Amino acid sequence: MLKVENITKYYGDFCAVKNLSFEVKPGEIFGLLGVNGAGKTTTFRMIMGLLEPSEGQITLDGQAISYDITDQIGFLTEERSLLTKLTVKEQALFYGALKGMSNNDILKRLDELLDRFEISEYKEKKLKELSKGNQQKIQFIMAILNKPKLLILDEPFSGLDPLNVELFKQEIIRMSKEGSMIIFSSHRMEHVELFCKKIAIIVKGESVLEGYLADIKKEYRKKNILIKGDITKEALLQIKGVYDVVEKSDEFEVKIDSLSVRENVFKEVCKHQNITKFSVEEPSLNEIFVAKVGEVYEK
Ligand code: ATP
């Protein structure tokens, strides 16, 4: 298990991460979310042993992060960090050796991954000859070559087309099923929702919300009601407890500030004709994220 306990990081006088704690168990995909400059990269660097926390500690299966165990951590950054003059095979042999793998194991695993990512024909090609998306696939393959215990994915889908997003997704899910711990960071909340059972939202280096996504959604007071039928936006906005109404292509999304308001909305809607849908929904992660981050900036 990865245990991040009360870590704080100062750059000079500036506090980039403040008293942050979370845990990731084998098989779990954890979403670390925050706006630009929230402290995600700083946190990742501390987990990888590239930066020393000013306070607090990080352990992987009970061992403090050190060069002895960083082999077991795979990392995919937004920035490309490939040796572009090498071929895919040479790059794999280089990275794999750094991770302590034998040449035989590297080549076997490389063939398996190139096949899954549908780029076997590029094995002998130099990286600089590959498209951006294919370079990203190679970078991902390098990060998971030795099946790391812990995999850190920072915006793994940026620049990928939808088909390749799907290939990446399948591999991430496979890694989690095989027992890897995965930390996932993305500005695309719909991706986070797809994968992550557990999340933390950090704002200005501090966690403002942490836990299981299902619990967070259940406990979040604001809900949405989807309504279809002969009713107007104005009529809906007049109901007590409705704080916004979004007009979608063929329905209204009525935003209520607590579940109890549902009764008021239902009574009003019943007065209208041809109502074909009345469905109370949990808010999206995107709505929760915007609200939580907004609260901190409004203070
Ligand atoms: P993004 O989503 O934009 O990548 P982030 O959440 O990864 O942002 P960090 O890169 O961890 O954020 O930065 C957190 C804060 O620490 C920012 O205010 C940044 O300016 C500051 N910071 C980062 N690195 C340094 C450094 N080496 N020296 C001083 N301040 C730094």
Short mmCIF file of C-alpha atoms and ligand atoms in Angstrom, two decimals:
data_model
loop_
_atom_site.label_atom_id
_atom_site.label_comp_id
_atom_site.label_asym_id
_atom_site.label_seq_id
_atom_site.Cartn_x
_atom_site.Cartn_y
_atom_site.Cartn_z
CA MET A 1 0.00 0.00 0.00
CA LEU A 2 1.14 3.57 -0.71
CA LYS A 3 0.81 5.74 2.39
CA VAL A 4 1.23 9.49 2.12
CA GLU A 5 1.19 10.89 5.64
CA ASN A 6 0.94 14.59 6.42
CA ILE A 7 3.38 15.71 3.77
CA THR A 8 4.29 19.37 3.43
CA LYS A 9 6.65 20.91 0.87
CA TYR A 10 8.16 24.36 0.97
CA TYR A 11 10.03 25.97 -1.91
CA GLY A 12 11.87 28.62 0.11
CA ASP A 13 9.09 30.39 2.05
CA PHE A 14 6.37 29.23 -0.33
CA CYS A 15 4.25 26.28 0.81
CA ALA A 16 3.35 24.25 -2.33
CA VAL A 17 1.86 21.22 -0.49
CA LYS A 18 0.37 21.44 2.98
CA ASN A 19 -0.27 18.54 5.32
CA LEU A 20 -1.51 16.17 2.59
CA SER A 21 -2.45 12.56 3.44
CA PHE A 22 -3.94 9.73 1.41
CA GLU A 23 -3.59 5.98 0.88
CA VAL A 24 -3.71 3.84 -2.25
CA LYS A 25 -4.21 0.08 -1.90
CA PRO A 26 -3.22 -2.59 -4.46
CA GLY A 27 -5.76 -2.61 -7.29
CA GLU A 28 -7.04 0.88 -6.47
CA ILE A 29 -7.05 3.78 -8.91
CA PHE A 30 -6.79 7.02 -7.00
CA GLY A 31 -7.57 10.40 -8.61
CA LEU A 32 -5.46 13.35 -7.50
CA LEU A 33 -7.23 16.45 -8.75
CA GLY A 34 -6.48 20.13 -8.67
CA VAL A 35 -6.35 23.25 -10.82
CA ASN A 36 -3.04 24.39 -12.37
CA GLY A 37 -0.48 25.05 -9.67
CA ALA A 38 -2.40 23.14 -6.97
CA GLY A 39 0.62 21.00 -6.08
CA LYS A 40 0.07 17.74 -7.99
CA THR A 41 3.46 17.60 -9.72
CA THR A 42 5.21 18.47 -6.47
CA THR A 43 3.33 15.61 -4.79
CA PHE A 44 4.22 13.17 -7.59
CA ARG A 45 7.89 14.16 -7.37
CA MET A 46 7.89 13.48 -3.64
CA ILE A 47 6.27 10.07 -4.17
CA MET A 48 8.91 9.21 -6.78
CA GLY A 49 11.72 10.22 -4.47
CA LEU A 50 12.82 13.14 -6.68
CA LEU A 51 11.97 15.71 -3.99
CA GLU A 52 12.27 15.39 -0.24
CA PRO A 53 9.13 16.40 1.72
CA SER A 54 9.80 19.26 4.17
CA GLU A 55 7.58 17.40 6.65
CA GLY A 56 5.70 14.09 6.76
CA GLN A 57 6.51 10.72 5.25
CA ILE A 58 5.71 8.50 2.29
CA THR A 59 5.96 4.71 2.36
CA LEU A 60 5.37 2.00 -0.24
CA ASP A 61 4.50 -1.33 1.39
CA GLY A 62 5.97 -0.07 4.64
CA GLN A 63 9.30 1.07 3.13
CA ALA A 64 10.28 4.73 2.97
CA ILE A 65 10.72 5.98 -0.60
CA SER A 66 14.37 5.61 -1.62
CA TYR A 67 16.40 4.57 -4.68
CA ASP A 68 15.96 0.94 -3.62
CA ILE A 69 12.25 0.99 -4.34
CA THR A 70 11.83 3.62 -7.07
CA ASP A 71 12.28 0.75 -9.56
CA GLN A 72 8.81 -0.32 -8.55
CA ILE A 73 7.27 3.00 -9.53
CA GLY A 74 6.26 3.72 -13.12
CA PHE A 75 5.57 7.27 -14.19
CA LEU A 76 3.94 8.88 -17.22
CA THR A 77 4.37 12.65 -17.37
CA GLU A 78 2.87 15.15 -19.75
CA GLU A 79 6.35 16.12 -20.93
CA ARG A 80 7.99 13.66 -23.30
CA SER A 81 11.07 12.10 -21.83
CA LEU A 82 12.15 9.71 -24.57
CA LEU A 83 15.58 9.33 -26.11
CA THR A 84 14.46 10.21 -29.62
CA LYS A 85 17.55 8.99 -31.48
CA LEU A 86 17.07 5.43 -30.26
CA THR A 87 14.74 2.87 -31.79
CA VAL A 88 11.77 1.63 -29.79
CA LYS A 89 13.62 -1.65 -29.10
CA GLU A 90 16.84 0.12 -28.02
CA GLN A 91 14.85 2.41 -25.75
CA ALA A 92 13.12 -0.57 -24.13
CA LEU A 93 16.43 -2.39 -23.59
CA PHE A 94 17.84 0.76 -21.98
CA TYR A 95 14.86 1.43 -19.67
CA GLY A 96 14.31 -2.21 -18.84
CA ALA A 97 17.97 -2.64 -17.82
CA LEU A 98 17.63 0.40 -15.54
CA LYS A 99 14.70 -1.36 -13.89
CA GLY A 100 16.78 -4.53 -13.43
CA MET A 101 15.05 -6.66 -16.11
CA SER A 102 16.87 -9.25 -18.25
CA ASN A 103 17.06 -8.67 -22.03
CA ASN A 104 14.88 -11.73 -22.58
CA ASP A 105 12.13 -10.45 -20.28
CA ILE A 106 12.30 -6.96 -21.79
CA LEU A 107 11.87 -8.19 -25.36
CA LYS A 108 9.04 -10.56 -24.44
CA ARG A 109 7.14 -7.87 -22.58
CA LEU A 110 7.85 -5.29 -25.31
CA ASP A 111 6.36 -7.55 -28.00
CA GLU A 112 3.28 -8.17 -25.86
CA LEU A 113 2.73 -4.44 -25.24
CA LEU A 114 3.48 -3.30 -28.81
CA ASP A 115 0.90 -5.82 -29.97
CA ARG A 116 -1.72 -4.60 -27.48
CA PHE A 117 -1.12 -1.00 -28.51
CA GLU A 118 -1.24 -2.00 -32.18
CA ILE A 119 2.21 -0.59 -33.05
CA SER A 120 4.34 -3.73 -33.50
CA GLU A 121 5.61 -2.43 -36.85
CA TYR A 122 7.45 0.43 -35.10
CA LYS A 123 9.77 -1.75 -33.02
CA GLU A 124 12.86 -1.00 -35.14
CA LYS A 125 11.91 2.64 -35.86
CA LYS A 126 13.62 5.62 -34.24
CA LEU A 127 11.37 7.46 -31.81
CA LYS A 128 11.76 10.77 -33.61
CA GLU A 129 10.15 9.15 -36.67
CA LEU A 130 6.95 8.37 -34.75
CA SER A 131 3.86 10.57 -34.47
CA LYS A 132 3.16 12.32 -31.15
CA GLY A 133 0.41 9.86 -30.22
CA ASN A 134 2.65 6.87 -30.96
CA GLN A 135 5.48 8.44 -28.93
CA GLN A 136 3.03 8.73 -26.07
CA LYS A 137 2.17 5.04 -26.42
CA ILE A 138 5.89 4.20 -26.25
CA GLN A 139 6.26 6.39 -23.18
CA PHE A 140 3.38 4.56 -21.53
CA ILE A 141 4.87 1.19 -22.53
CA MET A 142 8.20 2.22 -20.94
CA ALA A 143 6.40 3.20 -17.73
CA ILE A 144 4.73 -0.21 -17.42
CA LEU A 145 7.48 -2.40 -18.91
CA ASN A 146 8.36 -3.96 -15.55
CA LYS A 147 4.73 -4.09 -14.27
CA PRO A 148 5.37 -1.54 -11.52
CA LYS A 149 3.70 -1.84 -8.13
CA LEU A 150 2.78 1.82 -8.29
CA LEU A 151 1.92 3.66 -11.49
CA ILE A 152 1.59 7.45 -11.61
CA LEU A 153 -0.28 8.81 -14.62
CA ASP A 154 -0.26 12.57 -15.06
CA GLU A 155 -2.71 13.57 -17.83
CA PRO A 156 -2.12 10.27 -19.66
CA PHE A 157 -4.67 11.01 -22.40
CA SER A 158 -3.57 14.46 -23.47
CA GLY A 159 -3.17 14.59 -27.24
CA LEU A 160 -4.65 11.12 -27.85
CA ASP A 161 -7.52 10.40 -30.23
CA PRO A 162 -10.60 8.57 -28.84
CA LEU A 163 -9.48 5.15 -30.15
CA ASN A 164 -6.12 5.45 -28.43
CA VAL A 165 -7.75 6.73 -25.24
CA GLU A 166 -9.67 3.45 -25.28
CA LEU A 167 -6.44 1.39 -25.63
CA PHE A 168 -4.85 3.29 -22.73
CA LYS A 169 -7.98 2.84 -20.61
CA GLN A 170 -8.02 -0.93 -21.17
CA GLU A 171 -4.37 -1.21 -20.16
CA ILE A 172 -4.86 0.93 -17.03
CA ILE A 173 -7.78 -1.25 -15.97
CA ARG A 174 -5.73 -4.39 -16.67
CA MET A 175 -2.88 -3.06 -14.50
CA SER A 176 -5.28 -2.33 -11.64
CA LYS A 177 -6.87 -5.80 -11.92
CA GLU A 178 -3.38 -7.31 -11.74
CA GLY A 179 -2.87 -5.49 -8.43
CA SER A 180 -0.95 -2.31 -9.29
CA MET A 181 -1.69 0.83 -7.30
CA ILE A 182 -2.48 3.66 -9.68
CA ILE A 183 -2.55 7.41 -9.17
CA PHE A 184 -4.32 9.24 -11.93
CA SER A 185 -4.36 12.95 -12.53
CA SER A 186 -6.41 14.68 -15.18
CA HIS A 187 -8.31 17.89 -15.79
CA ARG A 188 -10.95 15.83 -17.59
CA MET A 189 -13.37 14.89 -14.83
CA GLU A 190 -15.27 12.42 -17.01
CA HIS A 191 -12.05 10.37 -17.28
CA VAL A 192 -11.51 10.51 -13.55
CA GLU A 193 -15.08 9.37 -12.96
CA LEU A 194 -14.61 6.40 -15.26
CA PHE A 195 -11.65 5.01 -13.36
CA CYS A 196 -11.27 6.30 -9.86
CA LYS A 197 -13.14 4.90 -6.89
CA LYS A 198 -11.23 7.24 -4.57
CA ILE A 199 -10.20 10.85 -5.10
CA ALA A 200 -8.65 13.86 -3.42
CA ILE A 201 -9.14 17.43 -4.58
CA ILE A 202 -6.27 19.73 -3.69
CA VAL A 203 -6.45 23.48 -3.76
CA LYS A 204 -3.38 25.62 -3.06
CA GLY A 205 -1.56 22.53 -1.82
CA GLU A 206 -4.25 21.47 0.66
CA SER A 207 -6.82 18.70 0.39
CA VAL A 208 -10.35 20.14 0.41
CA LEU A 209 -12.15 16.85 -0.24
CA GLU A 210 -10.98 13.26 0.00
CA GLY A 211 -12.66 9.87 -0.03
CA TYR A 212 -14.61 7.34 -2.05
CA LEU A 213 -16.35 8.99 -5.00
CA ALA A 214 -19.65 7.20 -4.32
CA ASP A 215 -19.71 8.52 -0.72
CA ILE A 216 -18.69 12.01 -1.82
CA LYS A 217 -21.56 12.11 -4.31
CA LYS A 218 -24.07 10.74 -1.82
CA GLU A 219 -23.06 13.23 0.86
CA TYR A 220 -22.94 16.18 -1.49
CA ARG A 221 -26.19 18.01 -0.74
CA LYS A 222 -26.83 19.49 -4.14
CA LYS A 223 -28.59 17.20 -6.65
CA ASN A 224 -29.92 17.47 -10.18
CA ILE A 225 -33.40 16.53 -11.43
CA LEU A 226 -33.87 15.74 -15.09
CA ILE A 227 -37.32 16.68 -16.35
CA LYS A 228 -38.93 16.20 -19.75
CA GLY A 229 -42.37 17.60 -20.64
CA ASP A 230 -44.52 20.68 -21.16
CA ILE A 231 -43.06 22.95 -18.53
CA THR A 232 -41.04 26.17 -18.79
CA LYS A 233 -37.68 27.15 -17.37
CA GLU A 234 -39.32 30.14 -15.65
CA ALA A 235 -41.85 27.94 -13.84
CA LEU A 236 -39.06 25.67 -12.61
CA LEU A 237 -36.88 28.58 -11.45
CA GLN A 238 -39.71 29.84 -9.24
CA ILE A 239 -39.75 26.71 -7.08
CA LYS A 240 -38.19 27.25 -3.64
CA GLY A 241 -34.81 25.52 -3.36
CA VAL A 242 -34.15 25.46 -7.12
CA TYR A 243 -31.00 27.50 -7.67
CA ASP A 244 -30.48 26.95 -11.40
CA VAL A 245 -32.10 25.35 -14.46
CA VAL A 246 -30.04 24.27 -17.45
CA GLU A 247 -31.91 23.81 -20.71
CA LYS A 248 -30.58 20.76 -22.55
CA SER A 249 -31.57 19.60 -26.05
CA ASP A 250 -34.84 17.94 -25.00
CA GLU A 251 -34.94 18.17 -21.21
CA PHE A 252 -34.27 20.45 -18.24
CA GLU A 253 -31.60 19.87 -15.64
CA VAL A 254 -32.97 21.37 -12.46
CA LYS A 255 -30.38 22.06 -9.77
CA ILE A 256 -31.62 21.78 -6.20
CA ASP A 257 -29.69 22.68 -3.06
CA SER A 258 -30.82 19.65 -1.04
CA LEU A 259 -32.69 16.40 -1.61
CA SER A 260 -35.71 17.63 0.39
CA VAL A 261 -36.48 20.17 -2.38
CA ARG A 262 -37.33 17.22 -4.63
CA GLU A 263 -40.89 17.12 -3.16
CA ASN A 264 -41.55 20.79 -4.05
CA VAL A 265 -40.32 20.24 -7.59
CA PHE A 266 -42.41 17.08 -7.96
CA LYS A 267 -45.61 18.85 -6.78
CA GLU A 268 -45.07 21.70 -9.24
CA VAL A 269 -44.22 19.40 -12.13
CA CYS A 270 -47.40 17.34 -11.52
CA LYS A 271 -49.46 20.43 -12.38
CA HIS A 272 -48.12 20.31 -15.95
CA GLN A 273 -48.98 18.17 -18.96
CA ASN A 274 -47.08 15.42 -20.75
CA ILE A 275 -44.34 14.95 -18.19
CA THR A 276 -42.40 11.91 -19.45
CA LYS A 277 -39.33 12.07 -17.23
CA PHE A 278 -38.61 13.00 -13.61
CA SER A 279 -35.29 11.60 -12.48
CA VAL A 280 -33.15 12.62 -9.49
CA GLU A 281 -29.44 12.31 -10.31
CA GLU A 282 -26.18 12.58 -8.39
CA PRO A 283 -24.11 15.62 -9.38
CA SER A 284 -21.17 15.06 -11.73
CA LEU A 285 -17.62 15.13 -10.39
CA ASN A 286 -17.09 18.22 -12.52
CA GLU A 287 -19.83 20.09 -10.61
CA ILE A 288 -18.40 19.02 -7.25
CA PHE A 289 -14.88 19.99 -8.33
CA VAL A 290 -15.94 23.45 -9.54
CA ALA A 291 -17.96 24.05 -6.35
CA LYS A 292 -15.20 22.89 -3.98
CA VAL A 293 -12.43 24.82 -5.72
CA GLY A 294 -14.71 27.88 -5.99
CA GLU A 295 -15.46 27.81 -2.23
CA VAL A 296 -11.76 28.11 -1.42
CA TYR A 297 -11.20 31.00 -3.83
CA GLU A 298 -14.29 32.84 -2.51
CA LYS A 299 -12.98 32.78 1.08
P1 ATP B 1 -0.19 21.93 -13.15
O1 ATP B 1 -1.54 21.30 -13.20
O2 ATP B 1 -0.18 23.30 -13.76
O3 ATP B 1 0.91 21.06 -13.64
P2 ATP B 1 0.49 21.33 -10.36
O4 ATP B 1 -0.73 21.04 -9.56
O5 ATP B 1 1.27 20.18 -10.86
O6 ATP B 1 0.12 22.28 -11.57
P3 ATP B 1 2.97 22.18 -9.06
O7 ATP B 1 3.80 22.16 -10.30
O8 ATP B 1 3.18 21.12 -8.06
O9 ATP B 1 1.40 22.27 -9.43
O10 ATP B 1 3.20 23.61 -8.37
C1 ATP B 1 2.62 23.96 -7.11
C2 ATP B 1 3.08 25.38 -6.75
O11 ATP B 1 4.48 25.34 -6.43
C3 ATP B 1 2.90 26.40 -7.86
O12 ATP B 1 2.49 27.62 -7.28
C4 ATP B 1 4.30 26.50 -8.47
O13 ATP B 1 4.49 27.80 -8.99
C5 ATP B 1 5.19 26.25 -7.27
N1 ATP B 1 6.46 25.60 -7.64
C6 ATP B 1 6.61 24.45 -8.33
N2 ATP B 1 7.92 24.13 -8.47
C7 ATP B 1 8.62 25.12 -7.88
C8 ATP B 1 10.02 25.38 -7.67
N3 ATP B 1 10.94 24.52 -8.12
N4 ATP B 1 10.36 26.50 -7.00
C9 ATP B 1 9.41 27.36 -6.54
N5 ATP B 1 8.08 27.18 -6.68
C10 ATP B 1 7.68 26.09 -7.34
#
